[in-house]
Each structure stands twice: as C-alpha cells, then as structure tokens.
Amino acid sequence: MAKLKLGVLISGRGSNLQSLIDACTNPDFPAEIVLVISNIPNVQGLERAQKASISTVTINHKDFESRDAFDQALDAALCEATVELVCLAGFMRIVTASFLEKWPHKVINIHPSLLPAFKGIHVHERVIEAGVKFSGCTVHRVVPEMDAGPIITQASVPVLDDDDADILAARILEKEHVIYPLAVRLIAEERKIG
Ligand code: GRF
C-alpha cells in the first residue's frame, strides 16, 4: 500500500520531527515525510530533516503581511509536495480557520499536557503550580480553537514532588516521541478516524 505523505511543520529543535523521521526508517511504517516546513530560519529541526535527505523549506511568517497570506504560502508548499497529512511538531503559529478548511481532518498536533487540561503555553510551570499528580502529552486533530480538537492518543507521566518545569518537560518529551509516530500509524492504517 502507498505510504501516507506527511508534511511536518516546525519552529525549532525538532525532536518530535526526529521521532517521525526515525519511525519512517522502518520499512513497515505506513507513512513517509515528503516536506518539512519551518517558519523560523536555520533551526535545528531543518538540519535534522536535511540530514535525513528530506526536502525542507523556510516560510518565514515575518515576510507576510497577514496570517492569511502566510497560511496560503504554507498551503501552496504542502500542495506542491502532494502532502496528505500535516503534522504540527513544535510549530509555534496558530493556523487559520481557512487553512483548516482546505485541510479538513488532515492537520494534527502534539501538545505537552493531558488535554483538555493545560491548553496553551508554559504548560509545565502551570502543571507544577496547580499541584496535579499526573501530566502527559496528547496528539489531537487541529481545529480553529487552540488545543481543542478531537484527541487521537495520549500518554501520562507522574509529576514528582521535586520536579521543575525542565525535568517534567523531559519526562513528557520521551512519551511524545512514542505517541506521535503511533498516532501517525493509526491514521495511516485508518484504524482511527477523526
Ligand atoms: C514539544 O514539547 C511539543 O509537545 C510542543 O512543542 C515542543 C516541541 O519540541 N508542541 P520539538 O521541537 O519537537 O523538540
């Protein structure tokens, strides 16, 4: 069966991108990355993609007058590469509703909390401040409201008494690297419909 073509959108380090790159090296994995787009020039994630011989493009949001114009450039690059599923992986821009209308049920994101708890940014600081005993990560479909789309899969970790945000983030990141490829596999194998 043909592999599902992924476009991965990043803004930085790209460790989740790396987990997808690594998963795709397994001949049995039902997806392949055909394009990596970064909105920030020269980030580590671009180097990771180039090392894996994956096409990359930088579409710098600062070069566009509006969010719509930026999202149209994203759409054009994704279409040109015949992407079928868009994976946001540390992509620090909110995509517009009109972009999502062009990609219905075809945009997914990974978020470092057990959604619907702790949407948004500075998640780990807020988790520790709240005193909750478990946190984790979520892969979800992207809808116009931030971090609110249908949940595809999650993993949980304990929050320990002496955790700081960095320690907790690292514990969760290990799980992110497991569940993002898993979610892509589920979608590619059509075991999970959104
Ligand atoms: C991850 O924690 C992800 O959940 C969040 O942003 C971070 C990106 O990390 N959306 P990386 O760039 O994949 O290393």
Coordinates of N, CA, C and O and ligand atoms in Angstrom, one line a residue:
M1 N 0.8 -1.2 0.0 CA 0.0 0.0 0.0 C 0.9 1.2 0.0 O 1.9 1.3 0.7
A2 N 0.4 2.3 -0.7 CA 1.2 3.5 -0.8 C 1.3 4.1 0.6 O 0.4 4.1 1.4
K3 N 2.4 4.7 0.9 CA 2.6 5.4 2.2 C 1.9 6.7 2.2 O 1.9 7.4 1.2
L4 N 1.4 7.0 3.4 CA 0.8 8.3 3.6 C 1.8 9.4 3.6 O 2.9 9.3 4.3
K5 N 1.6 10.5 2.8 CA 2.6 11.5 2.7 C 2.4 12.6 3.7 O 1.4 13.2 3.8
L6 N 3.5 12.8 4.5 CA 3.4 13.7 5.7 C 4.2 15.0 5.3 O 5.2 15.0 4.7
G7 N 3.6 16.1 5.7 CA 4.3 17.4 5.8 C 4.4 17.8 7.2 O 3.4 17.8 8.0
V8 N 5.6 18.0 7.7 CA 5.8 18.3 9.1 C 6.2 19.8 9.3 O 7.1 20.3 8.6
L9 N 5.5 20.5 10.1 CA 5.7 21.9 10.4 C 6.4 22.1 11.7 O 5.8 21.6 12.7
I10 N 7.5 22.9 11.7 CA 8.3 23.0 12.9 C 8.6 24.5 13.1 O 8.5 25.3 12.2
S11 N 9.1 24.8 14.3 CA 9.6 26.2 14.6 C 11.0 26.1 15.3 O 11.5 27.2 15.7
G12 N 11.5 24.9 15.6 CA 12.7 24.9 16.4 C 13.5 23.6 16.4 O 13.8 23.0 15.4
R13 N 13.6 23.1 17.6 CA 14.5 22.0 17.9 C 14.2 20.7 17.1 O 15.1 20.0 16.6
G14 N 12.9 20.4 16.9 CA 12.6 19.3 16.0 C 12.8 17.9 16.6 O 12.9 17.0 15.8
S15 N 12.7 17.7 17.9 CA 12.9 16.4 18.4 C 11.7 15.5 18.1 O 11.8 14.3 17.8
N16 N 10.5 16.1 18.0 CA 9.3 15.3 17.5 C 9.4 14.9 16.1 O 9.1 13.8 15.6
L17 N 9.9 15.9 15.3 CA 10.2 15.6 13.9 C 11.2 14.4 13.8 O 11.0 13.5 13.0
Q18 N 12.2 14.4 14.6 CA 13.2 13.3 14.6 C 12.5 12.0 14.9 O 12.8 11.0 14.3
S19 N 11.6 12.0 15.8 CA 10.9 10.7 16.2 C 10.1 10.2 15.0 O 10.0 9.0 14.7
L20 N 9.6 11.1 14.2 CA 8.8 10.7 12.9 C 9.8 10.3 11.9 O 9.6 9.3 11.2
I21 N 11.0 11.0 11.8 CA 12.0 10.6 10.8 C 12.4 9.2 11.1 O 12.6 8.3 10.3
D22 N 12.7 8.9 12.4 CA 13.2 7.6 12.9 C 12.1 6.5 12.6 O 12.5 5.4 12.1
A23 N 10.9 6.8 12.8 CA 9.8 5.9 12.6 C 9.7 5.5 11.1 O 9.5 4.4 10.7
C24 N 9.9 6.5 10.3 CA 9.8 6.3 8.8 C 11.0 5.5 8.3 O 10.9 5.0 7.1
T25 N 12.0 5.3 9.0 CA 13.1 4.5 8.5 C 12.7 3.0 8.6 O 13.4 2.1 8.0
N26 N 11.7 2.7 9.4 CA 11.2 1.3 9.4 C 10.4 1.0 8.1 O 9.4 1.7 7.9
P27 N 10.8 0.1 7.3 CA 10.1 -0.2 6.1 C 8.6 -0.5 6.3 O 7.8 -0.2 5.3
D28 N 8.2 -1.0 7.4 CA 6.8 -1.3 7.7 C 6.0 -0.1 8.1 O 4.7 -0.1 8.2
F29 N 6.6 1.1 8.4 CA 5.9 2.2 8.8 C 5.1 2.8 7.6 O 5.6 3.0 6.5
P30 N 3.8 3.0 7.8 CA 2.9 3.3 6.7 C 2.9 4.8 6.2 O 1.9 5.2 5.6
A31 N 3.9 5.5 6.6 CA 3.9 6.9 6.2 C 5.3 7.3 5.9 O 6.3 6.7 6.3
E32 N 5.5 8.4 5.1 CA 6.8 9.0 4.8 C 6.7 10.5 4.8 O 5.6 11.1 4.5
I33 N 7.8 11.1 5.2 CA 7.8 12.6 5.3 C 8.3 13.1 3.9 O 9.4 12.8 3.5
V34 N 7.5 13.9 3.3 CA 7.8 14.4 1.9 C 8.3 15.9 2.0 O 8.9 16.4 1.1
L35 N 8.0 16.6 3.1 CA 8.3 18.0 3.2 C 8.4 18.4 4.7 O 7.5 18.0 5.5
V36 N 9.4 19.2 5.1 CA 9.4 19.8 6.4 C 9.5 21.3 6.1 O 10.3 21.8 5.4
I37 N 8.5 22.0 6.8 CA 8.5 23.5 6.7 C 8.8 24.1 8.1 O 8.2 23.7 9.1
S38 N 9.6 25.1 8.1 CA 9.9 25.8 9.3 C 9.5 27.3 9.1 O 9.7 27.8 8.0
N39 N 8.9 27.9 10.1 CA 8.6 29.3 9.9 C 9.8 30.2 10.5 O 9.7 31.4 10.4
I40 N 10.8 29.5 11.0 CA 12.0 30.2 11.6 C 13.2 29.7 10.8 O 13.4 28.5 10.7
P41 N 14.0 30.6 10.3 CA 15.2 30.1 9.5 C 16.2 29.5 10.4 O 16.3 29.8 11.6
N42 N 16.9 28.5 9.9 CA 18.1 27.9 10.5 C 17.9 27.2 11.8 O 18.8 27.3 12.7
V43 N 16.8 26.6 12.0 CA 16.6 25.9 13.3 C 17.1 24.5 13.2 O 17.3 24.0 12.1
Q44 N 17.3 23.9 14.4 CA 17.9 22.6 14.4 C 17.0 21.5 13.7 O 17.5 20.6 13.1
G45 N 15.7 21.7 13.7 CA 14.8 20.7 13.0 C 15.1 20.7 11.5 O 15.0 19.6 10.9
L46 N 15.4 21.8 10.9 CA 15.8 21.8 9.5 C 17.0 21.0 9.2 O 17.1 20.3 8.2
E47 N 18.0 21.1 10.1 CA 19.2 20.3 10.0 C 18.9 18.8 10.1 O 19.4 18.0 9.3
R48 N 18.0 18.5 11.0 CA 17.6 17.1 11.2 C 17.0 16.5 9.9 O 17.3 15.4 9.4
A49 N 16.1 17.3 9.2 CA 15.5 16.9 8.0 C 16.5 16.8 6.9 O 16.5 15.8 6.1
Q50 N 17.4 17.8 6.8 CA 18.4 17.7 5.7 C 19.3 16.5 5.8 O 19.6 15.9 4.9
K51 N 19.6 16.2 7.1 CA 20.5 15.0 7.3 C 19.8 13.8 6.9 O 20.4 12.8 6.4
A52 N 18.5 13.7 6.9 CA 17.7 12.6 6.5 C 17.3 12.7 5.0 O 16.4 11.9 4.6
S53 N 17.9 13.7 4.3 CA 17.6 13.9 2.9 C 16.1 14.1 2.6 O 15.5 13.7 1.6
I54 N 15.5 14.9 3.5 CA 14.1 15.3 3.3 C 14.0 16.7 2.8 O 14.8 17.6 3.3
S55 N 13.2 17.0 1.9 CA 13.0 18.4 1.4 C 12.6 19.3 2.5 O 11.7 19.0 3.3
T56 N 13.2 20.5 2.5 CA 12.8 21.5 3.5 C 12.6 22.8 2.8 O 13.1 23.1 1.8
V57 N 11.7 23.6 3.5 CA 11.5 25.0 3.0 C 11.3 25.9 4.3 O 10.7 25.4 5.2
T58 N 11.9 27.0 4.3 CA 11.6 28.0 5.3 C 10.6 29.0 4.8 O 10.8 29.6 3.8
I59 N 9.4 29.1 5.5 CA 8.4 30.1 5.1 C 8.3 31.0 6.4 O 7.7 30.7 7.4
N60 N 9.0 32.1 6.3 CA 9.2 33.0 7.5 C 7.9 33.9 7.6 O 7.6 34.7 6.7
H61 N 7.2 33.7 8.7 CA 6.0 34.4 8.9 C 6.2 35.9 8.8 O 5.3 36.7 8.5
K62 N 7.4 36.3 9.2 CA 7.7 37.8 9.2 C 7.7 38.4 7.8 O 7.7 39.6 7.6
D63 N 7.8 37.5 6.8 CA 7.8 38.0 5.4 C 6.4 38.3 4.8 O 6.2 38.6 3.7
F64 N 5.4 38.0 5.7 CA 4.0 38.1 5.2 C 3.2 39.2 5.9 O 3.5 39.4 7.1
E65 N 2.3 39.8 5.2 CA 1.6 41.0 5.8 C 0.5 40.5 6.7 O 0.0 41.2 7.5
S66 N 0.0 39.3 6.4 CA -1.1 38.8 7.2 C -1.0 37.3 7.5 O -0.2 36.6 6.8
R67 N -1.7 36.9 8.5 CA -1.7 35.5 8.8 C -2.3 34.6 7.7 O -1.8 33.5 7.4
D68 N -3.3 35.2 7.0 CA -3.9 34.5 5.8 C -2.9 34.3 4.7 O -2.8 33.2 4.1
A69 N -2.1 35.4 4.4 CA -1.1 35.3 3.4 C 0.0 34.2 3.7 O 0.4 33.4 2.9
F70 N 0.4 34.2 5.0 CA 1.3 33.2 5.4 C 0.8 31.8 5.3 O 1.4 30.9 4.7
D71 N -0.5 31.6 5.7 CA -1.1 30.3 5.6 C -1.3 29.9 4.2 O -1.2 28.7 3.8
Q72 N -1.5 30.8 3.3 CA -1.7 30.5 1.9 C -0.3 30.0 1.3 O -0.3 29.0 0.5
A73 N 0.7 30.5 1.8 CA 2.1 30.1 1.4 C 2.3 28.7 1.9 O 2.9 27.8 1.2
L74 N 1.9 28.4 3.1 CA 2.0 27.1 3.7 C 1.2 26.1 2.8 O 1.7 25.0 2.4
D75 N 0.0 26.4 2.5 CA -0.9 25.6 1.8 C -0.3 25.3 0.4 O -0.3 24.1 0.0
A76 N 0.3 26.3 -0.3 CA 0.8 26.1 -1.6 C 2.0 25.1 -1.5 O 2.1 24.2 -2.4
A77 N 2.9 25.3 -0.5 CA 4.0 24.4 -0.4 C 3.6 23.0 -0.1 O 4.1 22.0 -0.7
L78 N 2.6 22.8 0.7 CA 2.1 21.5 1.1 C 1.4 20.8 -0.1 O 1.6 19.6 -0.4
C79 N 0.7 21.6 -0.9 CA 0.0 21.0 -2.1 C 1.1 20.6 -3.1 O 1.0 19.5 -3.7
E80 N 2.0 21.5 -3.3 CA 3.1 21.2 -4.3 C 3.8 19.9 -4.0 O 4.2 19.1 -4.9
A81 N 4.0 19.6 -2.7 CA 4.6 18.4 -2.3 C 3.7 17.2 -2.2 O 4.1 16.1 -1.8
T82 N 2.4 17.4 -2.6 CA 1.4 16.4 -2.5 C 1.2 15.7 -1.1 O 1.1 14.5 -1.0
V83 N 1.3 16.6 -0.1 CA 1.2 16.2 1.3 C -0.3 15.7 1.5 O -1.2 16.3 1.0
E84 N -0.4 14.7 2.3 CA -1.8 14.2 2.6 C -2.2 14.4 4.1 O -3.3 14.4 4.4
L85 N -1.1 14.5 5.0 CA -1.4 14.7 6.4 C -0.4 15.7 6.9 O 0.8 15.5 6.7
V86 N -0.9 16.8 7.6 CA 0.0 17.8 8.1 C 0.2 17.6 9.6 O -0.7 17.5 10.3
C87 N 1.5 17.4 10.0 CA 1.8 17.2 11.4 C 2.5 18.4 11.9 O 3.6 18.8 11.5
L88 N 1.9 19.1 12.9 CA 2.5 20.2 13.6 C 3.3 19.6 14.7 O 2.9 18.8 15.5
A89 N 4.6 20.0 14.7 CA 5.6 19.4 15.7 C 6.4 20.6 16.3 O 7.4 20.9 15.7
G90 N 5.9 21.2 17.3 CA 6.5 22.3 17.9 C 6.4 23.5 16.9 O 7.3 24.4 16.9
F91 N 5.3 23.6 16.2 CA 5.1 24.7 15.3 C 4.4 25.8 16.1 O 3.2 25.7 16.5
M92 N 5.1 27.0 16.3 CA 4.6 28.0 17.2 C 3.7 29.1 16.5 O 3.8 30.2 16.9
R93 N 2.9 28.7 15.6 CA 2.0 29.6 15.0 C 0.6 28.9 15.0 O 0.5 27.7 14.9
I94 N -0.4 29.8 15.2 CA -1.8 29.3 15.1 C -2.2 29.3 13.7 O -2.1 30.4 13.0
V95 N -2.7 28.2 13.2 CA -3.1 28.2 11.8 C -4.6 28.7 11.7 O -5.4 28.5 12.6
T96 N -4.9 29.3 10.5 CA -6.2 30.0 10.4 C -7.3 29.0 10.1 O -7.0 27.9 9.6
A97 N -8.5 29.4 10.4 CA -9.7 28.5 10.1 C -9.7 28.3 8.6 O -10.1 27.2 8.1
S98 N -9.4 29.2 7.7 CA -9.5 29.0 6.3 C -8.4 28.0 5.8 O -8.7 27.2 4.9
F99 N -7.2 28.0 6.5 CA -6.3 26.9 6.2 C -6.9 25.5 6.6 O -6.8 24.6 5.8
L100 N -7.5 25.5 7.7 CA -8.0 24.2 8.2 C -9.2 23.7 7.3 O -9.4 22.5 7.1
E101 N -9.9 24.7 6.7 CA -11.0 24.3 5.8 C -10.4 23.6 4.5 O -11.0 22.7 3.9
K102 N -9.1 24.0 4.2 CA -8.5 23.4 3.0 C -7.9 22.0 3.3 O -7.6 21.2 2.4
W103 N -7.7 21.8 4.6 CA -7.1 20.5 5.1 C -8.0 19.9 6.1 O -7.6 19.6 7.2
P104 N -9.3 19.5 5.7 CA -10.2 19.0 6.7 C -9.8 17.7 7.3 O -9.5 16.8 6.6
H105 N -9.7 17.6 8.6 CA -9.3 16.4 9.3 C -7.9 16.0 9.0 O -7.6 14.8 9.2
K106 N -7.1 16.9 8.4 CA -5.8 16.4 7.9 C -4.7 17.2 8.6 O -3.6 17.2 8.1
V107 N -5.0 17.8 9.7 CA -3.9 18.5 10.5 C -3.9 18.0 11.9 O -5.0 18.0 12.5
I108 N -2.8 17.5 12.3 CA -2.7 17.0 13.7 C -1.5 17.7 14.4 O -0.7 18.3 13.8
N109 N -1.6 17.7 15.8 CA -0.6 18.4 16.6 C -0.3 17.6 17.8 O -1.1 16.8 18.3
I110 N 0.9 17.8 18.4 CA 1.3 17.2 19.6 C 1.4 18.3 20.7 O 2.0 19.4 20.4
H111 N 0.8 18.1 21.8 CA 0.8 19.1 22.9 C 1.2 18.5 24.2 O 0.8 17.4 24.5
P112 N 2.1 19.2 25.0 CA 2.7 18.5 26.1 C 1.8 18.6 27.4 O 2.3 19.0 28.5
S113 N 0.6 18.2 27.3 CA -0.3 18.1 28.5 C -1.3 17.1 28.2 O -1.5 16.7 27.1
L114 N -2.0 16.7 29.3 CA -3.2 15.8 29.1 C -4.4 16.7 28.8 O -5.2 17.1 29.7
L115 N -4.6 17.0 27.5 CA -5.7 17.8 27.1 C -7.0 17.1 27.5 O -7.0 15.9 27.5
P116 N -8.1 17.8 27.9 CA -8.3 19.3 27.7 C -7.7 20.1 28.8 O -7.9 21.3 28.8
A117 N -6.9 19.5 29.7 CA -6.2 20.3 30.8 C -5.0 21.0 30.2 O -4.3 20.4 29.4
F118 N -4.7 22.2 30.7 CA -3.5 22.9 30.4 C -3.2 23.1 28.9 O -2.2 22.7 28.3
K119 N -4.2 23.7 28.2 CA -4.0 24.2 26.9 C -3.0 25.4 26.9 O -2.8 26.0 27.9
G120 N -2.5 25.7 25.7 CA -1.7 26.9 25.6 C -0.2 26.7 25.9 O 0.3 25.6 25.7
I121 N 0.4 27.8 26.4 CA 1.9 27.7 26.6 C 2.2 27.7 28.1 O 1.3 27.8 28.9
H122 N 3.5 27.6 28.4 CA 4.0 27.5 29.7 C 3.3 26.4 30.5 O 2.9 26.6 31.7
V123 N 3.1 25.3 29.8 CA 2.3 24.2 30.4 C 2.9 23.6 31.6 O 2.2 23.5 32.6
H124 N 4.2 23.3 31.6 CA 4.8 22.6 32.7 C 4.8 23.4 34.0 O 4.6 22.9 35.1
E125 N 5.1 24.7 33.8 CA 5.1 25.6 35.0 C 3.7 25.6 35.6 O 3.5 25.5 36.9
R126 N 2.6 25.6 34.8 CA 1.3 25.7 35.3 C 0.9 24.4 35.9 O 0.1 24.4 36.9
V127 N 1.4 23.3 35.4 CA 1.0 22.0 35.9 C 1.6 21.9 37.3 O 0.9 21.4 38.3
I128 N 2.9 22.3 37.5 CA 3.5 22.2 38.8 C 2.8 23.1 39.8 O 2.6 22.7 40.9
E129 N 2.5 24.3 39.3 CA 1.9 25.3 40.2 C 0.5 24.8 40.7 O 0.1 25.0 41.8
A130 N -0.2 24.1 39.8 CA -1.5 23.6 40.1 C -1.4 22.4 41.1 O -2.4 22.0 41.7
G131 N -0.3 21.7 41.1 CA -0.1 20.6 42.1 C -0.7 19.3 41.6 O -0.9 18.4 42.4
V132 N -1.0 19.2 40.3 CA -1.6 17.9 39.8 C -0.5 16.8 39.9 O 0.7 17.1 39.8
K133 N -0.9 15.6 40.0 CA 0.0 14.5 40.2 C 0.3 13.7 38.9 O 1.2 12.9 38.9
F134 N -0.4 14.0 37.9 CA -0.1 13.4 36.6 C -0.2 14.4 35.5 O -1.1 15.3 35.5
S135 N 0.7 14.3 34.6 CA 0.6 15.1 33.4 C 0.9 14.2 32.2 O 0.8 12.9 32.3
G136 N 1.3 14.7 31.0 CA 1.5 13.8 29.9 C 1.5 14.6 28.6 O 1.8 15.8 28.5
C137 N 1.1 13.9 27.6 CA 1.0 14.6 26.2 C -0.1 14.0 25.4 O -0.7 12.9 25.7
T138 N -0.5 14.8 24.4 CA -1.7 14.5 23.6 C -1.4 14.7 22.2 O -0.9 15.8 21.8
V139 N -1.8 13.8 21.3 CA -1.9 14.1 19.9 C -3.4 14.3 19.5 O -4.2 13.4 19.9
H140 N -3.7 15.4 18.9 CA -5.0 15.7 18.6 C -5.2 16.3 17.2 O -4.2 16.8 16.6
R141 N -6.4 16.2 16.7 CA -6.7 16.9 15.4 C -6.8 18.4 15.7 O -7.2 18.8 16.8
V142 N -6.4 19.2 14.7 CA -6.4 20.6 14.9 C -7.7 21.2 14.4 O -8.1 20.9 13.3
V143 N -8.3 22.0 15.3 CA -9.5 22.8 14.9 C -9.2 24.2 15.2 O -8.2 24.5 15.8
P144 N -10.0 25.1 14.7 CA -9.7 26.6 14.9 C -9.4 27.0 16.4 O -8.5 27.8 16.6
E145 N -10.1 26.4 17.3 CA -9.9 26.7 18.7 C -8.6 26.0 19.2 O -8.5 24.8 19.0
M146 N -7.7 26.7 19.8 CA -6.4 26.2 20.1 C -6.4 25.0 21.1 O -7.1 25.1 22.1
D147 N -5.7 23.9 20.7 CA -5.6 22.7 21.6 C -6.9 22.1 21.9 O -7.1 21.5 23.0
A148 N -7.9 22.3 21.1 CA -9.3 21.8 21.4 C -9.8 20.7 20.5 O -11.0 20.3 20.7
G149 N -9.0 20.2 19.6 CA -9.6 19.2 18.7 C -9.7 17.8 19.2 O -9.2 17.6 20.3
P150 N -10.4 16.9 18.5 CA -10.5 15.6 19.0 C -9.2 14.9 19.3 O -8.2 15.0 18.5
I151 N -9.2 14.2 20.4 CA -8.0 13.5 20.9 C -7.8 12.2 20.1 O -8.7 11.4 20.0
I152 N -6.6 12.0 19.6 CA -6.2 10.7 18.9 C -5.6 9.8 19.9 O -5.9 8.6 20.0
T153 N -4.6 10.2 20.6 CA -3.9 9.4 21.6 C -3.2 10.2 22.7 O -3.0 11.4 22.5
Q154 N -3.0 9.6 23.8 CA -2.3 10.3 24.9 C -1.4 9.4 25.7 O -1.6 8.1 25.6
A155 N -0.5 9.9 26.4 CA 0.3 9.1 27.3 C 0.5 10.0 28.6 O 0.5 11.2 28.5
S156 N 0.6 9.3 29.8 CA 0.7 10.0 31.0 C 2.0 9.8 31.7 O 2.6 8.7 31.5
V157 N 2.4 10.7 32.5 CA 3.6 10.5 33.4 C 3.3 11.1 34.8 O 2.4 11.9 34.9
P158 N 4.0 10.6 35.8 CA 3.7 11.2 37.1 C 4.4 12.5 37.2 O 5.4 12.8 36.6
V159 N 3.9 13.4 38.0 CA 4.5 14.7 38.4 C 5.1 14.5 39.8 O 4.3 14.2 40.7
L160 N 6.4 14.5 39.9 CA 7.0 14.2 41.2 C 7.3 15.5 42.0 O 7.3 16.6 41.5
D161 N 7.4 15.3 43.3 CA 7.4 16.4 44.3 C 8.5 17.4 44.0 O 8.3 18.6 44.1
D162 N 9.6 16.9 43.6 CA 10.7 17.9 43.4 C 11.0 18.2 41.9 O 12.0 18.8 41.5
D163 N 10.0 17.9 41.0 CA 10.1 18.3 39.6 C 10.2 19.8 39.5 O 9.5 20.6 40.1
D164 N 11.0 20.3 38.5 CA 10.9 21.6 38.0 C 10.4 21.5 36.5 O 10.2 20.3 36.0
A165 N 10.1 22.6 35.9 CA 9.5 22.5 34.6 C 10.3 21.8 33.6 O 9.8 21.0 32.7
D166 N 11.7 22.0 33.7 CA 12.6 21.3 32.7 C 12.6 19.8 32.9 O 12.6 19.0 31.9
I167 N 12.6 19.4 34.2 CA 12.6 17.9 34.4 C 11.3 17.3 34.0 O 11.3 16.2 33.3
L168 N 10.2 17.9 34.3 CA 8.9 17.4 33.8 C 8.8 17.4 32.3 O 8.3 16.4 31.7
A169 N 9.3 18.5 31.7 CA 9.2 18.5 30.2 C 10.0 17.4 29.6 O 9.5 16.8 28.6
A170 N 11.1 17.1 30.2 CA 12.0 16.0 29.6 C 11.3 14.6 29.7 O 11.3 13.8 28.8
R171 N 10.6 14.4 30.9 CA 9.9 13.2 31.1 C 8.8 13.0 30.1 O 8.5 11.9 29.6
I172 N 8.1 14.1 29.9 CA 7.0 14.1 28.9 C 7.4 13.9 27.5 O 6.9 13.2 26.7
L173 N 8.6 14.6 27.2 CA 9.1 14.6 25.8 C 9.4 13.1 25.4 O 9.1 12.7 24.2
E174 N 9.9 12.3 26.3 CA 10.2 10.9 26.0 C 8.9 10.2 25.5 O 8.9 9.4 24.6
K175 N 7.8 10.5 26.1 CA 6.5 9.9 25.8 C 6.0 10.5 24.4 O 5.4 9.8 23.6
E176 N 6.2 11.8 24.2 CA 5.8 12.4 23.0 C 6.4 11.7 21.8 O 5.8 11.5 20.8
H177 N 7.7 11.3 22.0 CA 8.4 10.7 20.9 C 7.9 9.3 20.6 O 8.1 8.7 19.5
V178 N 7.1 8.7 21.5 CA 6.5 7.4 21.3 C 5.1 7.6 20.7 O 4.8 6.9 19.7
I179 N 4.3 8.6 21.2 CA 2.9 8.6 20.7 C 2.7 9.4 19.4 O 1.7 9.1 18.7
Y180 N 3.7 10.2 19.0 CA 3.4 10.9 17.7 C 3.5 9.9 16.6 O 2.6 9.9 15.7
P181 N 4.6 9.1 16.5 CA 4.6 8.1 15.4 C 3.5 7.1 15.5 O 2.9 6.7 14.5
L182 N 3.1 6.8 16.8 CA 1.9 5.9 16.9 C 0.7 6.5 16.3 O -0.1 5.8 15.6
A183 N 0.4 7.8 16.6 CA -0.8 8.4 16.1 C -0.8 8.5 14.6 O -1.8 8.2 13.9
V184 N 0.4 8.7 14.0 CA 0.5 8.8 12.5 C 0.2 7.4 12.0 O -0.5 7.2 11.0
R185 N 0.8 6.4 12.7 CA 0.5 5.0 12.2 C -1.0 4.7 12.3 O -1.6 4.1 11.3
L186 N -1.6 5.1 13.3 CA -3.1 4.8 13.5 C -3.9 5.5 12.3 O -4.8 4.8 11.8
I187 N -3.5 6.7 12.0 CA -4.2 7.4 11.0 C -3.9 6.7 9.6 O -4.8 6.5 8.8
A188 N -2.7 6.5 9.4 CA -2.3 5.9 8.1 C -2.9 4.5 7.9 O -3.2 4.2 6.8
E189 N -3.1 3.8 8.9 CA -3.7 2.5 8.8 C -5.2 2.6 8.9 O -5.9 1.5 8.9
E190 N -5.7 3.8 9.0 CA -7.2 4.1 9.1 C -7.9 3.3 10.2 O -9.0 2.9 10.1
R191 N -7.1 3.1 11.2 CA -7.7 2.4 12.4 C -8.4 3.5 13.2 O -9.2 3.2 14.1
K192 N -8.0 4.7 13.0 CA -8.6 5.8 13.8 C -9.2 6.9 12.8 O -8.4 7.4 12.0
I193 N -10.4 7.1 12.9 CA -11.0 8.1 12.0 C -11.5 9.3 12.9 O -11.9 9.1 14.0
G194 N -11.3 10.5 12.4 CA -11.5 11.7 13.2 C -12.8 12.3 13.2 O -13.5 12.5 12.3
Ligands
GRF1 C1 7.0 19.7 22.3 O1 7.0 19.7 23.7 C2 5.6 19.7 21.7 O2 4.7 19.0 22.5 C3 5.3 21.2 21.8 O3 6.4 21.9 21.5 C4 7.6 21.0 21.8 C5 8.4 20.9 20.5 O4 9.6 20.2 20.7 N1 4.2 21.5 20.9 P1 10.4 19.7 19.5 O5 10.7 20.9 18.6 O6 9.6 18.7 18.8 O7 11.7 19.2 20.1

